[in-house]
mmCIF file of C-alpha atoms and ligand atoms in Angstrom:
data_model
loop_
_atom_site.group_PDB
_atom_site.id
_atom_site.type_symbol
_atom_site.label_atom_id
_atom_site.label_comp_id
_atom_site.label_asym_id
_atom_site.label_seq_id
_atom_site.Cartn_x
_atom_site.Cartn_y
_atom_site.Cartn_z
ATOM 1 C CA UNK V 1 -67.564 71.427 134.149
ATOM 2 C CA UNK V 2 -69.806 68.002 134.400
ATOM 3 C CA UNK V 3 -69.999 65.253 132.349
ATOM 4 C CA UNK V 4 -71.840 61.536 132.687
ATOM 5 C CA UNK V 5 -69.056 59.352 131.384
ATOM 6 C CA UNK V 6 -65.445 60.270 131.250
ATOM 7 C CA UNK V 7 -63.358 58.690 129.130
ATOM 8 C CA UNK V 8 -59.207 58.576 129.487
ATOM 9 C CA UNK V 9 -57.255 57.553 126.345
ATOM 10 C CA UNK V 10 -58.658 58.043 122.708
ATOM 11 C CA UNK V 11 -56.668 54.582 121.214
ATOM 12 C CA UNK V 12 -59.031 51.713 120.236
ATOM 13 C CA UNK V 13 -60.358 50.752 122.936
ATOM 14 C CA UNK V 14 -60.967 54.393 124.395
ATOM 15 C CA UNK V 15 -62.840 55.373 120.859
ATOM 16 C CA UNK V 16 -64.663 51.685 121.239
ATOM 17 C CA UNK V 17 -65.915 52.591 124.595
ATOM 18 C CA UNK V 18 -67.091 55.342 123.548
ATOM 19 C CA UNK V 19 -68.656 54.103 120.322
ATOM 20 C CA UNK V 20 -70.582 51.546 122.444
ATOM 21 C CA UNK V 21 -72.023 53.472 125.375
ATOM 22 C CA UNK V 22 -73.351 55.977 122.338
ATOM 23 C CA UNK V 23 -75.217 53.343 121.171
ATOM 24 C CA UNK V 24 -76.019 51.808 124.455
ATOM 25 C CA UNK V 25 -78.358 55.495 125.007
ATOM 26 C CA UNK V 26 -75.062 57.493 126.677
ATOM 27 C CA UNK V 27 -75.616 61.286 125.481
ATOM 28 C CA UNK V 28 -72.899 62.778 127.217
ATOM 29 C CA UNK V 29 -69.798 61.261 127.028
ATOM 30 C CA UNK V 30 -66.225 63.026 127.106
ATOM 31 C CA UNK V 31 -63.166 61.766 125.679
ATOM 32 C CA UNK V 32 -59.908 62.938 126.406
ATOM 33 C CA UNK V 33 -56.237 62.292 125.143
ATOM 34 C CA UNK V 34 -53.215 64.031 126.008
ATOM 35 C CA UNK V 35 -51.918 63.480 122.571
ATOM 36 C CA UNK V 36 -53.059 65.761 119.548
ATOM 37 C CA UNK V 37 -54.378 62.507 117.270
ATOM 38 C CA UNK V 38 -57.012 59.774 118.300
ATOM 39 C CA UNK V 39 -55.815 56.018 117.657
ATOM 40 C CA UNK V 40 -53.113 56.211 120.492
ATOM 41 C CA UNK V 41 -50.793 53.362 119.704
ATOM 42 C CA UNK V 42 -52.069 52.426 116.095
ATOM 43 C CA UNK V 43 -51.135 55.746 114.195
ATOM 44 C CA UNK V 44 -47.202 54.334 114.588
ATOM 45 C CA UNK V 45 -47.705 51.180 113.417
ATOM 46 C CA UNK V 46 -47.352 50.936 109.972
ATOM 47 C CA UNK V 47 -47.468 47.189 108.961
ATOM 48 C CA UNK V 48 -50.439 45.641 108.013
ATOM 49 C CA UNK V 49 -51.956 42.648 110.844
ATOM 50 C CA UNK V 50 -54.715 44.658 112.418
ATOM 51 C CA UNK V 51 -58.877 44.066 112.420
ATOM 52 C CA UNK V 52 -59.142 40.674 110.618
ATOM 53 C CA UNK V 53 -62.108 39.565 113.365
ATOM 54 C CA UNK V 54 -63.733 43.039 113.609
ATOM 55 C CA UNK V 55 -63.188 44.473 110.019
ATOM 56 C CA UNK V 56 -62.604 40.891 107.689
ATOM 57 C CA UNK V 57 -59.643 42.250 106.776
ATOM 58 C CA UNK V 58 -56.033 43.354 107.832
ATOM 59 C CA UNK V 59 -55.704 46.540 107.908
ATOM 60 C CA UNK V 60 -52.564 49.203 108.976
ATOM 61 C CA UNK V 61 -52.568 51.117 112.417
ATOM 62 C CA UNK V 62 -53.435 53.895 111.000
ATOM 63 C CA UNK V 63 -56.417 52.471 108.826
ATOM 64 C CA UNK V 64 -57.792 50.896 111.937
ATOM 65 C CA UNK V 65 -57.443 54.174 113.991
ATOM 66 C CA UNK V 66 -58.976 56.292 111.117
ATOM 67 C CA UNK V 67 -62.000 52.927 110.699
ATOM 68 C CA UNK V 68 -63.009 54.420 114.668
ATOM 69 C CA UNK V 69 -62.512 58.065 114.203
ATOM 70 C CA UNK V 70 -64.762 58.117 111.486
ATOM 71 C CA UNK V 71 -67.592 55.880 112.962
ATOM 72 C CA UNK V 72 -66.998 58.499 116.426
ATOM 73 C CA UNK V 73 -67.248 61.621 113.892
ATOM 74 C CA UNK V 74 -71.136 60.723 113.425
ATOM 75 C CA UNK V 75 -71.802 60.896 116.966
ATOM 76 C CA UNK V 76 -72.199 63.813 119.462
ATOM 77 C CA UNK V 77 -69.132 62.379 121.449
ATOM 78 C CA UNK V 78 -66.938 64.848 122.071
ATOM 79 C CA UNK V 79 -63.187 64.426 121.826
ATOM 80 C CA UNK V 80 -61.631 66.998 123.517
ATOM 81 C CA UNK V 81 -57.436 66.249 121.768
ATOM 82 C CA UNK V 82 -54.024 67.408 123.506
ATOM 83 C CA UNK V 83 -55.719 67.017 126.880
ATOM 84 C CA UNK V 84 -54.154 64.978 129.960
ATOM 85 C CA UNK V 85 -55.777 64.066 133.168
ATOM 86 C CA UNK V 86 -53.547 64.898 135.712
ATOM 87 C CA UNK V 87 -55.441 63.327 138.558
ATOM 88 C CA UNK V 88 -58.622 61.176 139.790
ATOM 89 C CA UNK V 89 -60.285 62.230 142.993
ATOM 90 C CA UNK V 90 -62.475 59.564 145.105
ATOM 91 C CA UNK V 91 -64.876 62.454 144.634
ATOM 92 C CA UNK V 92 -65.543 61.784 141.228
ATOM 93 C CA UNK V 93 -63.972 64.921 139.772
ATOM 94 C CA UNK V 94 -60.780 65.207 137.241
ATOM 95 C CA UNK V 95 -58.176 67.361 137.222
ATOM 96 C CA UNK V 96 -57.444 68.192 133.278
ATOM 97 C CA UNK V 97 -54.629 70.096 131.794
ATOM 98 C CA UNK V 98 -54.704 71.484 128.445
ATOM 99 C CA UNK V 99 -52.943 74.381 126.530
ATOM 100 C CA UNK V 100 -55.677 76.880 128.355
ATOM 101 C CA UNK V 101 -54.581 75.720 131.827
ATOM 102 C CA UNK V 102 -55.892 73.616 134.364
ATOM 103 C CA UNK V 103 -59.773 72.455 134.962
ATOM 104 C CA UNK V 104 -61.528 70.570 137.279
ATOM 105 C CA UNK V 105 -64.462 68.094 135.903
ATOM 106 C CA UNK V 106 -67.083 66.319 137.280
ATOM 107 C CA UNK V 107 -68.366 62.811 136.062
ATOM 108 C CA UNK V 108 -70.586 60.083 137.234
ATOM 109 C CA UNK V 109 -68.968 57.478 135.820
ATOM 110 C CA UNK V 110 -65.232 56.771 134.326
ATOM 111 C CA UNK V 111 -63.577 54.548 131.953
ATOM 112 C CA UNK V 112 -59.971 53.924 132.232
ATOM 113 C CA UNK V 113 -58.310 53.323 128.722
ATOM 114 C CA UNK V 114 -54.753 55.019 129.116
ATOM 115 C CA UNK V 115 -52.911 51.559 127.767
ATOM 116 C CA UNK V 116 -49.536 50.422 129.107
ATOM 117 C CA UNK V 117 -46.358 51.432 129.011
ATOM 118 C CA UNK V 118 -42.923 50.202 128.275
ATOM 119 C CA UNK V 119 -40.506 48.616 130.732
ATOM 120 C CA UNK V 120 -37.340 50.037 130.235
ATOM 121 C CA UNK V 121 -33.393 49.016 130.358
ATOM 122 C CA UNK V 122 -33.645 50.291 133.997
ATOM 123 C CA UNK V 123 -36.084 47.095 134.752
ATOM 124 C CA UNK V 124 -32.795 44.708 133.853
ATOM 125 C CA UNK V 125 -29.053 44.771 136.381
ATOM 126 C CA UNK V 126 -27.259 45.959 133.314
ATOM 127 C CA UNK V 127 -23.872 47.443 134.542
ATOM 128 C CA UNK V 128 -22.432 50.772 133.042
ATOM 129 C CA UNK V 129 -23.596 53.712 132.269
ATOM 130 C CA UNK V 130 -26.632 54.736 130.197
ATOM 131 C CA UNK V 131 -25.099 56.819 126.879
ATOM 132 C CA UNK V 132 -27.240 57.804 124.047
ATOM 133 C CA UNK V 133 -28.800 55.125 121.476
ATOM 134 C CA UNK V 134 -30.757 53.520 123.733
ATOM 135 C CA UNK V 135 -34.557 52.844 123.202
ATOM 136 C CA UNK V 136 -37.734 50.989 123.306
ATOM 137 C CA UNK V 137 -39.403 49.543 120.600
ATOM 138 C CA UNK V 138 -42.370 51.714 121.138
ATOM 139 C CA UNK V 139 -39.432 54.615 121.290
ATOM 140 C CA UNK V 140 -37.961 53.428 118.299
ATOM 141 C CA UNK V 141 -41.098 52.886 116.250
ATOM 142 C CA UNK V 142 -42.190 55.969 116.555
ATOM 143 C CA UNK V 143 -39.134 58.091 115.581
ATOM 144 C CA UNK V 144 -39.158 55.849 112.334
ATOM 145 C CA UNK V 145 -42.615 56.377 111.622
ATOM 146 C CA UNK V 146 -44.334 59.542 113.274
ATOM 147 C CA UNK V 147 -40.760 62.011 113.188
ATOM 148 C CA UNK V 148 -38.787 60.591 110.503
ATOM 149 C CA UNK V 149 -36.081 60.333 112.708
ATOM 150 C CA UNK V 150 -33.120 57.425 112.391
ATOM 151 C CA UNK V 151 -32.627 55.483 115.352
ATOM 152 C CA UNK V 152 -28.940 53.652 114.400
ATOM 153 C CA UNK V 153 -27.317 51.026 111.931
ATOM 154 C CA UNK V 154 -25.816 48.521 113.684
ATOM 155 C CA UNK V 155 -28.560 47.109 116.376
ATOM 156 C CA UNK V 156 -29.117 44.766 118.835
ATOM 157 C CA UNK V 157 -32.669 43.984 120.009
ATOM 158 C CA UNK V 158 -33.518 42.733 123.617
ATOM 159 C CA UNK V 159 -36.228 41.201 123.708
ATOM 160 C CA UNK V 160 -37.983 38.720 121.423
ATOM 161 C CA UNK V 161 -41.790 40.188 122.186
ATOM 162 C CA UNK V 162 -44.060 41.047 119.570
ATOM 163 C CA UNK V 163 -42.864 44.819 119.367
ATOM 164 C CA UNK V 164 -39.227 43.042 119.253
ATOM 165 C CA UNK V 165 -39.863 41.152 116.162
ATOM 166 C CA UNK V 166 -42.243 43.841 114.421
ATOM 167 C CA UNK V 167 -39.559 46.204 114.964
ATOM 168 C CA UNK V 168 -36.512 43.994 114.056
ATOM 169 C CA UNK V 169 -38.237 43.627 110.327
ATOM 170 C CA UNK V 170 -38.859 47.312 110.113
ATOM 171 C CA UNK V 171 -35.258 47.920 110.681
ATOM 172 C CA UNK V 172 -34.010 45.432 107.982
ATOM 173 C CA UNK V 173 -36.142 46.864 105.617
ATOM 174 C CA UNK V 174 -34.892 49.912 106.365
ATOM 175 C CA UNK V 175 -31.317 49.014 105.807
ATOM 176 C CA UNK V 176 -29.967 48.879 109.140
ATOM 177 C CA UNK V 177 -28.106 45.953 110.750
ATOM 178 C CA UNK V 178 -30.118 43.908 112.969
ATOM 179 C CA UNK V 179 -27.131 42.108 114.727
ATOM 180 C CA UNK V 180 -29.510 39.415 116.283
ATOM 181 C CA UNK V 181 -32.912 39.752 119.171
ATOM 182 C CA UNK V 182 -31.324 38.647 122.273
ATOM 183 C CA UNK V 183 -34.074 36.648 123.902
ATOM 184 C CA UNK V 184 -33.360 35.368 128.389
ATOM 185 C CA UNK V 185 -35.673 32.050 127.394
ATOM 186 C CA UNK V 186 -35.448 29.438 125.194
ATOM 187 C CA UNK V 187 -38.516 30.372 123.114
ATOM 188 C CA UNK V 188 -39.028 33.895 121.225
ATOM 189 C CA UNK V 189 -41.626 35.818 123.216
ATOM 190 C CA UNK V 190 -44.610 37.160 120.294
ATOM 191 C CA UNK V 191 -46.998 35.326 117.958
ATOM 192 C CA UNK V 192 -45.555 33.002 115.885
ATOM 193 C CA UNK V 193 -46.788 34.563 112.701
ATOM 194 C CA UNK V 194 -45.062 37.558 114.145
ATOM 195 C CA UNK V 195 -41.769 35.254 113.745
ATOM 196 C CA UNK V 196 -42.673 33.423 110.792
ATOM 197 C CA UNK V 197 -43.241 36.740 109.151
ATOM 198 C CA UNK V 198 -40.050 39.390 110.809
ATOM 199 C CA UNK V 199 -37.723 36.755 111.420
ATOM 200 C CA UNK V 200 -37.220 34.202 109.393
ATOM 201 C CA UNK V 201 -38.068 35.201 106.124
ATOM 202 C CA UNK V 202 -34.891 37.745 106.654
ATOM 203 C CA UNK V 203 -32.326 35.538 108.299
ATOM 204 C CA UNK V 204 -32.225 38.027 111.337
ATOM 205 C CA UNK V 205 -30.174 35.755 114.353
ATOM 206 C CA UNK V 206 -32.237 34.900 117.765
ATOM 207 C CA UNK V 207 -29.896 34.218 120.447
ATOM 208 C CA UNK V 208 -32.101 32.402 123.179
ATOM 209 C CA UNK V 209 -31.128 32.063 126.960
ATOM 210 C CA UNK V 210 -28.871 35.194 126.246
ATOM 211 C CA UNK V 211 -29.152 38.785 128.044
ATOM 212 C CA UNK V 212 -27.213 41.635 127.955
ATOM 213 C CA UNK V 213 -25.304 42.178 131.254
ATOM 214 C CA UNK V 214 -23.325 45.479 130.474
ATOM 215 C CA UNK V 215 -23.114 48.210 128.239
ATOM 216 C CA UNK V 216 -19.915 49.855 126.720
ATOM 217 C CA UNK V 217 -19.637 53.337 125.775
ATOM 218 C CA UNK V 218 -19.850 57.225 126.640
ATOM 219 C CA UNK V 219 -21.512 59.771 124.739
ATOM 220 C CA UNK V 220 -23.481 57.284 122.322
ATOM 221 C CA UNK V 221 -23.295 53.367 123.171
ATOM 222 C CA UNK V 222 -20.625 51.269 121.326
ATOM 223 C CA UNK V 223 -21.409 47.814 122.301
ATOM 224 C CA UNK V 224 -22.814 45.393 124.990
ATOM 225 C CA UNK V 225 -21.659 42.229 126.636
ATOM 226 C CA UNK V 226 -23.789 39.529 125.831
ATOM 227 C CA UNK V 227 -23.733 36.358 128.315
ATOM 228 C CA UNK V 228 -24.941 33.148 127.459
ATOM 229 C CA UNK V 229 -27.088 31.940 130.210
ATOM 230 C CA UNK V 230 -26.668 28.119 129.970
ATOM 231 C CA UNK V 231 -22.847 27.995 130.019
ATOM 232 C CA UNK V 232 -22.300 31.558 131.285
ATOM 233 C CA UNK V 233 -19.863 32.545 128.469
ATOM 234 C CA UNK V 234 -20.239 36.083 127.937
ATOM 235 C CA UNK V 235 -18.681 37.763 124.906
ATOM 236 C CA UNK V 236 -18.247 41.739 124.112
ATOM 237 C CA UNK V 237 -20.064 42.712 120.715
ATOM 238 C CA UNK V 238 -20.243 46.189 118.780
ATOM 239 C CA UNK V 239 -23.499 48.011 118.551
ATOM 240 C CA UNK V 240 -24.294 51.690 118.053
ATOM 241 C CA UNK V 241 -28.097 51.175 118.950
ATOM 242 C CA UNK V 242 -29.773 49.306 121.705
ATOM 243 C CA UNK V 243 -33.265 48.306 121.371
ATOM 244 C CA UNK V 244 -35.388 46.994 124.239
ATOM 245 C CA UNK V 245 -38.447 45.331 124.088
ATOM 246 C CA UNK V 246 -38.938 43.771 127.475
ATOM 247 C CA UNK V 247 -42.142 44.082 127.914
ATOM 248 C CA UNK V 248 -45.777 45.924 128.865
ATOM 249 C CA UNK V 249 -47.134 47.453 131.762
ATOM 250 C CA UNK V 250 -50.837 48.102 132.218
ATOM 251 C CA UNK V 251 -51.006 52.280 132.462
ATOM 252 C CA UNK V 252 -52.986 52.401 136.222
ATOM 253 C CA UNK V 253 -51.436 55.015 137.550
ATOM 254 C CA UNK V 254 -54.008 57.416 137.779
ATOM 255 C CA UNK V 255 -56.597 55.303 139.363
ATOM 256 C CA UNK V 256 -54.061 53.243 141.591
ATOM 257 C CA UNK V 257 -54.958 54.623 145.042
ATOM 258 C CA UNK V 258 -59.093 54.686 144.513
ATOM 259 C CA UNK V 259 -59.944 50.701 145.294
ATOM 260 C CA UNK V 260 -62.317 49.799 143.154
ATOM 261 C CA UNK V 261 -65.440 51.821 143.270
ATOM 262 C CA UNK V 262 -68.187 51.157 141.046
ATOM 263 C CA UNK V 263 -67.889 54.179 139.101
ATOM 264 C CA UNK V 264 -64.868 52.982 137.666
ATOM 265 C CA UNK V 265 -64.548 51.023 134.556
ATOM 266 C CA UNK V 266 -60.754 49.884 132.897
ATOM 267 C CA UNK V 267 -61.013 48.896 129.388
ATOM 268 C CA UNK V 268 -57.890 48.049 126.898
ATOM 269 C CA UNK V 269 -54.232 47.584 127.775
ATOM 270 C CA UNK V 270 -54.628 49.171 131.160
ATOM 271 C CA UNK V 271 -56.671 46.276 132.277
ATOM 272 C CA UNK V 272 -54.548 43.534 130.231
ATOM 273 C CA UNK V 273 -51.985 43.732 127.479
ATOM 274 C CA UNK V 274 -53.732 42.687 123.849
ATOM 275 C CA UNK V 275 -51.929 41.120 121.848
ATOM 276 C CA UNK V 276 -54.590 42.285 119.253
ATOM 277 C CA UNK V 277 -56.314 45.474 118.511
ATOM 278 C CA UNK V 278 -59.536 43.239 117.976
ATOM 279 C CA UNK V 279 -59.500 41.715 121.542
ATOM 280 C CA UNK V 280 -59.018 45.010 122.907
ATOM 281 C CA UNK V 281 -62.003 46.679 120.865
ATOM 282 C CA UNK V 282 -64.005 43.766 121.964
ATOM 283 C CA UNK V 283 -63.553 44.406 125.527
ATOM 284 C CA UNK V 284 -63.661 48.037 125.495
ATOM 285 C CA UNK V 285 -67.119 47.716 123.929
ATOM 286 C CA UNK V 286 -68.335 45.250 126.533
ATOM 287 C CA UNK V 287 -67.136 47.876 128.918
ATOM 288 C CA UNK V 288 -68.533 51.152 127.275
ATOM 289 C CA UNK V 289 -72.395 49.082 127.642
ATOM 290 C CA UNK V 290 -71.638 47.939 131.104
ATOM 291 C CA UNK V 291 -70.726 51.818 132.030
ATOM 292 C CA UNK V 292 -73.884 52.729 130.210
ATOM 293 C CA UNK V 293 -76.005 50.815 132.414
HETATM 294 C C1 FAD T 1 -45.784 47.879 118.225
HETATM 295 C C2 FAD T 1 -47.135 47.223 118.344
HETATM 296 C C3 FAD T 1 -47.546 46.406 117.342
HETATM 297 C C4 FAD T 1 -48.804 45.828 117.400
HETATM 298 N N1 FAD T 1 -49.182 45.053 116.361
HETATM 299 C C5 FAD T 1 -50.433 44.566 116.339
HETATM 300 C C6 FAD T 1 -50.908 43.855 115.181
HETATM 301 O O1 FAD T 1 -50.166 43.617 114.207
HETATM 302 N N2 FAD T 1 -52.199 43.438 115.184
HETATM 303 C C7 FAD T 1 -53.033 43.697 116.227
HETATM 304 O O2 FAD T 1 -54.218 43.336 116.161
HETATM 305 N N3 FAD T 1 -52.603 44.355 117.338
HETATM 306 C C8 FAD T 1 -51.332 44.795 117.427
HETATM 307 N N4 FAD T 1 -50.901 45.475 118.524
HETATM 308 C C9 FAD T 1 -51.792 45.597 119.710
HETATM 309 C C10 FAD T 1 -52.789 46.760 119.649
HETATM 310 O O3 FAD T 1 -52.246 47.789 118.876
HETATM 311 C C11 FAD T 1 -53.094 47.281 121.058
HETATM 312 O O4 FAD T 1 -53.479 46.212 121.889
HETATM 313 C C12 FAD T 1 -54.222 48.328 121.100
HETATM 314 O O5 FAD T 1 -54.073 49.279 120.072
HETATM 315 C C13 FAD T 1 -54.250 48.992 122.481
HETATM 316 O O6 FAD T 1 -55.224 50.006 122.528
HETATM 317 P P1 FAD T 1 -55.505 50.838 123.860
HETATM 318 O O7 FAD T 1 -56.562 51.824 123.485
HETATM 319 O O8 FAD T 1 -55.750 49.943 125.004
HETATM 320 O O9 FAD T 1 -54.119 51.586 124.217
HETATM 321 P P2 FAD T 1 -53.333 52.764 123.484
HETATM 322 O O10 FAD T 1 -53.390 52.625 122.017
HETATM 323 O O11 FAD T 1 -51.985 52.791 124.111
HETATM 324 O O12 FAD T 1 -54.123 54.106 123.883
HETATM 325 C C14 FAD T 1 -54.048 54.683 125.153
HETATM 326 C C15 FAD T 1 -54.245 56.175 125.017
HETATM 327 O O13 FAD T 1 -54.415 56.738 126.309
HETATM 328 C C16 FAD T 1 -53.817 58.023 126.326
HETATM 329 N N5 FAD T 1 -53.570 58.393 127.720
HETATM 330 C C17 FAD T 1 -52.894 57.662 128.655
HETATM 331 N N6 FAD T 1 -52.892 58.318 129.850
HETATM 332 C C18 FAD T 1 -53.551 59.483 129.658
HETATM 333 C C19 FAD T 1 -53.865 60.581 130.516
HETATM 334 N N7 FAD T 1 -53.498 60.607 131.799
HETATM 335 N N8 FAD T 1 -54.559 61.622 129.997
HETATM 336 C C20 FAD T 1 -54.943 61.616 128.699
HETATM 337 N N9 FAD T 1 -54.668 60.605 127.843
HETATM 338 C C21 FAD T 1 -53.992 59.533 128.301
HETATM 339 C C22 FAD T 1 -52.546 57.824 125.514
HETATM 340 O O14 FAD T 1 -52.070 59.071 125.009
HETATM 341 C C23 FAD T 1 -53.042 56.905 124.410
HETATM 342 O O15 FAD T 1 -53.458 57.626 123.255
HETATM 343 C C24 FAD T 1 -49.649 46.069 118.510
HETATM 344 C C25 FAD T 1 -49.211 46.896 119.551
HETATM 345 C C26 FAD T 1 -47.969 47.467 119.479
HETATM 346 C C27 FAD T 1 -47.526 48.360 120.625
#
């Protein structure tokens, strides 16, 4: 199998890329995803905030990922769904793995747009053990809003990022306890119209220059110690759900031992963490004409 331009990752800034070297003259482009929907992270998150610069209006995840699908559905791109790239060779070819089994690909040219992942608790020295009813945000988000599933009442959030403070207002709303967002500085870590609008309006506590330093409990967790960084108090609390949201790690993985031929093109959160969809999209369409030429 041969294509011209491989693309990896079918969020934003994967279908942007894509969108852009279409109309840059690109008449054979590829997109892949290993998950079964386009719109990667945006199909998860419900609340309204996205596209103000590049629709003039905020929109929902989902809106924005269905905005892009729609716009890719009147080109000859083709998205090729539930289909992970295992590996990269310096060769230019792709190893791709899909419910038929494994094939090799051939490209000239590649765009990178797998996002970033989570760090997890494991990134922190947190003594004890690791019992159930512990998650990301991203983790968390999604069992809310893709499965339906309930991630806990009584919750503690580490972490005072954006996904932090979006999550810590989806949980109120939800009726859960948001004991407080634990936050190591002295400053809450995401927008401040992320705060203005998940934290204050519903009274949920910030600790600053607090962490977690263990965790109580076997089978599911029961609480944490919290220690106050300044004065080095530390205090036990009860929890039955830990929520981390320490931070975001560009997805390189796959293209971490090529150097940086000039085939290769990153675009999205695997280049740099957006803090909005719209800065990603920008990029990834600067990108998808650069790869183009
Ligand atoms: C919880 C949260 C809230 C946010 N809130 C806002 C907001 O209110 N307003 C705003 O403007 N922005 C917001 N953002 C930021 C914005 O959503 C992101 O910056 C943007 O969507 C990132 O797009 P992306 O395409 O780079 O990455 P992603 O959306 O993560 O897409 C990457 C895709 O690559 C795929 N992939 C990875 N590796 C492989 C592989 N090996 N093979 C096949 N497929 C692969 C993944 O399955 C995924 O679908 C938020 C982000 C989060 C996480």
């Amino acid at each position: 199998m041969k294509t011209e331009l491989l693309i990896i990752g079918a969020g934003a800034a994967g279908m942007a890329a894509a969108l852009s070297a279409w109309e840059a003259g690109c008449r054979d482009i590829l997109l892949v995803d290993r998950r079964d929907r386009p719109g990667g992270i945006l199909p998860q998150c419900l609340h309204k905030g996205f596209g103000l610069a590049c629709f003039g209006t905020e929109l929902t995840g989902p809106s924005y990922a269905e905005q892009l699908a729609q716009r890719l559905k009147i080109t000859n791109v083709r998205l090729a769904l539930g289909t992970e790239v295992l590996a990269i060779d310096a060769d230019k070819t792709a190893l791709l793995s899909d419910r038929y089994g494994l094939t090799e690909l051939h490209f000239d040219r590649l765009i990178l747009a797998s996002g970033c992942r989570e760090k997890s608790i494991g990134a922190l020295p947190v003594a004890g053990t690791r019992p159930a009813g512990i998650f990301t945000a991203g983790q968390a988000q999604e069992m809310m809003n893709l499965r339906g599933q309930d991630p806990g009442n009584e919750i503690l959030i580490l972490g005072s990022g954006d996904l932090g403070l979006i999550m810590a207002r989806q949980l109120v709303l939800a009726g859960k306890h948001v004991i407080a967002v634990v936050e190591k500085e002295a400053h809450y870590g995401g927008l401040a119209r992320n705060f203005r609008r998940c934290i204050e309006p519903y009274r949920i506590p910030l600790l600053v220059r607090t962490t977690v330093t263990e965790i109580h409990g076997h089978g599911r967790i029961s609480g944490v110690t919290l220690r106050r960084l300044d004065s080095g108090e530390e205090e036990q609390i009860s929890c039955d759900t830990l929520i981390t949201a320490l931070g975001l790690i560009p997805e390189r993985e796959l293209v971490r031992k090529l150097g940086d031929p000039d085939w290769l093109f990153l675009a999205g959160n695997c280049r740099r963490v957006h803090d909005l969809v719209d800065s990603a999209v920008a990029e990834a369409e600067r990108i998808g004409k650069e790869a183009t030429r």
